[in-house]
């Protein structure tokens, strides 16, 4: 399975899906494109210096 995420981009965590624990909704911070149903552990939180 190929993921649509780019390593140099930032994504905004919008929350976990209530009916799919461990899966979330994120938005691409540049384009606003939404992605739903991907595993939460695919993402890492940015440090204050990266924000």
PDB file of C-alpha atoms in Angstrom:
ATOM      1  CA  UNK A   1       0.000   0.000   0.000  1.00  0.00           C
ATOM      2  CA  UNK A   2       1.384   3.400  -0.951  1.00  0.00           C
ATOM      3  CA  UNK A   3       0.623   6.328   1.353  1.00  0.00           C
ATOM      4  CA  UNK A   4      -0.132   9.801  -0.045  1.00  0.00           C
ATOM      5  CA  UNK A   5       1.993  11.593   2.565  1.00  0.00           C
ATOM      6  CA  UNK A   6       5.204  13.497   1.812  1.00  0.00           C
ATOM      7  CA  UNK A   7       8.018  13.457   4.377  1.00  0.00           C
ATOM      8  CA  UNK A   8       8.778  17.192   4.080  1.00  0.00           C
ATOM      9  CA  UNK A   9       5.166  18.303   4.610  1.00  0.00           C
ATOM     10  CA  UNK A  10       3.316  19.076   7.827  1.00  0.00           C
ATOM     11  CA  UNK A  11      -0.114  17.671   8.599  1.00  0.00           C
ATOM     12  CA  UNK A  12      -2.622  18.999  11.110  1.00  0.00           C
ATOM     13  CA  UNK A  13      -4.114  16.338  13.387  1.00  0.00           C
ATOM     14  CA  UNK A  14      -7.886  16.830  13.505  1.00  0.00           C
ATOM     15  CA  UNK A  15      -8.723  13.904  15.758  1.00  0.00           C
ATOM     16  CA  UNK A  16      -9.208  10.192  16.142  1.00  0.00           C
ATOM     17  CA  UNK A  17     -12.162   8.512  14.440  1.00  0.00           C
ATOM     18  CA  UNK A  18     -14.663   7.409  17.087  1.00  0.00           C
ATOM     19  CA  UNK A  19     -15.683   4.287  15.186  1.00  0.00           C
ATOM     20  CA  UNK A  20     -12.066   3.394  14.235  1.00  0.00           C
ATOM     21  CA  UNK A  21      -9.804   3.617  17.318  1.00  0.00           C
ATOM     22  CA  UNK A  22      -6.158   4.124  16.345  1.00  0.00           C
ATOM     23  CA  UNK A  23      -7.124   5.868  13.106  1.00  0.00           C
ATOM     24  CA  UNK A  24      -7.287   9.600  12.534  1.00  0.00           C
ATOM     25  CA  UNK A  25      -8.159  12.500  10.271  1.00  0.00           C
ATOM     26  CA  UNK A  26      -5.365  14.872   9.226  1.00  0.00           C
ATOM     27  CA  UNK A  27      -5.165  17.860   6.888  1.00  0.00           C
ATOM     28  CA  UNK A  28      -2.224  18.863   4.716  1.00  0.00           C
ATOM     29  CA  UNK A  29      -1.177  22.237   6.145  1.00  0.00           C
ATOM     30  CA  UNK A  30      -0.272  23.600   2.681  1.00  0.00           C
ATOM     31  CA  UNK A  31      -3.163  22.444   0.507  1.00  0.00           C
ATOM     32  CA  UNK A  32      -5.897  21.812   3.084  1.00  0.00           C
ATOM     33  CA  UNK A  33      -6.494  18.346   1.604  1.00  0.00           C
ATOM     34  CA  UNK A  34      -8.054  15.975   4.150  1.00  0.00           C
ATOM     35  CA  UNK A  35      -6.971  12.394   4.781  1.00  0.00           C
ATOM     36  CA  UNK A  36      -9.138  10.045   6.817  1.00  0.00           C
ATOM     37  CA  UNK A  37      -8.725   6.549   8.215  1.00  0.00           C
ATOM     38  CA  UNK A  38      -4.933   6.366   8.444  1.00  0.00           C
ATOM     39  CA  UNK A  39      -3.167   4.862  11.450  1.00  0.00           C
ATOM     40  CA  UNK A  40      -2.292   7.462  14.069  1.00  0.00           C
ATOM     41  CA  UNK A  41       1.184   5.966  14.599  1.00  0.00           C
ATOM     42  CA  UNK A  42       2.187   6.997  11.050  1.00  0.00           C
ATOM     43  CA  UNK A  43       2.540  10.566  12.318  1.00  0.00           C
ATOM     44  CA  UNK A  44       4.899  12.230  14.801  1.00  0.00           C
ATOM     45  CA  UNK A  45       4.264  15.430  16.722  1.00  0.00           C
ATOM     46  CA  UNK A  46       6.474  18.359  15.773  1.00  0.00           C
ATOM     47  CA  UNK A  47       8.744  19.898  18.368  1.00  0.00           C
ATOM     48  CA  UNK A  48       8.273  23.606  19.229  1.00  0.00           C
ATOM     49  CA  UNK A  49      11.342  24.428  17.100  1.00  0.00           C
ATOM     50  CA  UNK A  50       9.823  22.691  14.067  1.00  0.00           C
ATOM     51  CA  UNK A  51       6.566  24.619  14.324  1.00  0.00           C
TER      52      UNK A  51
END
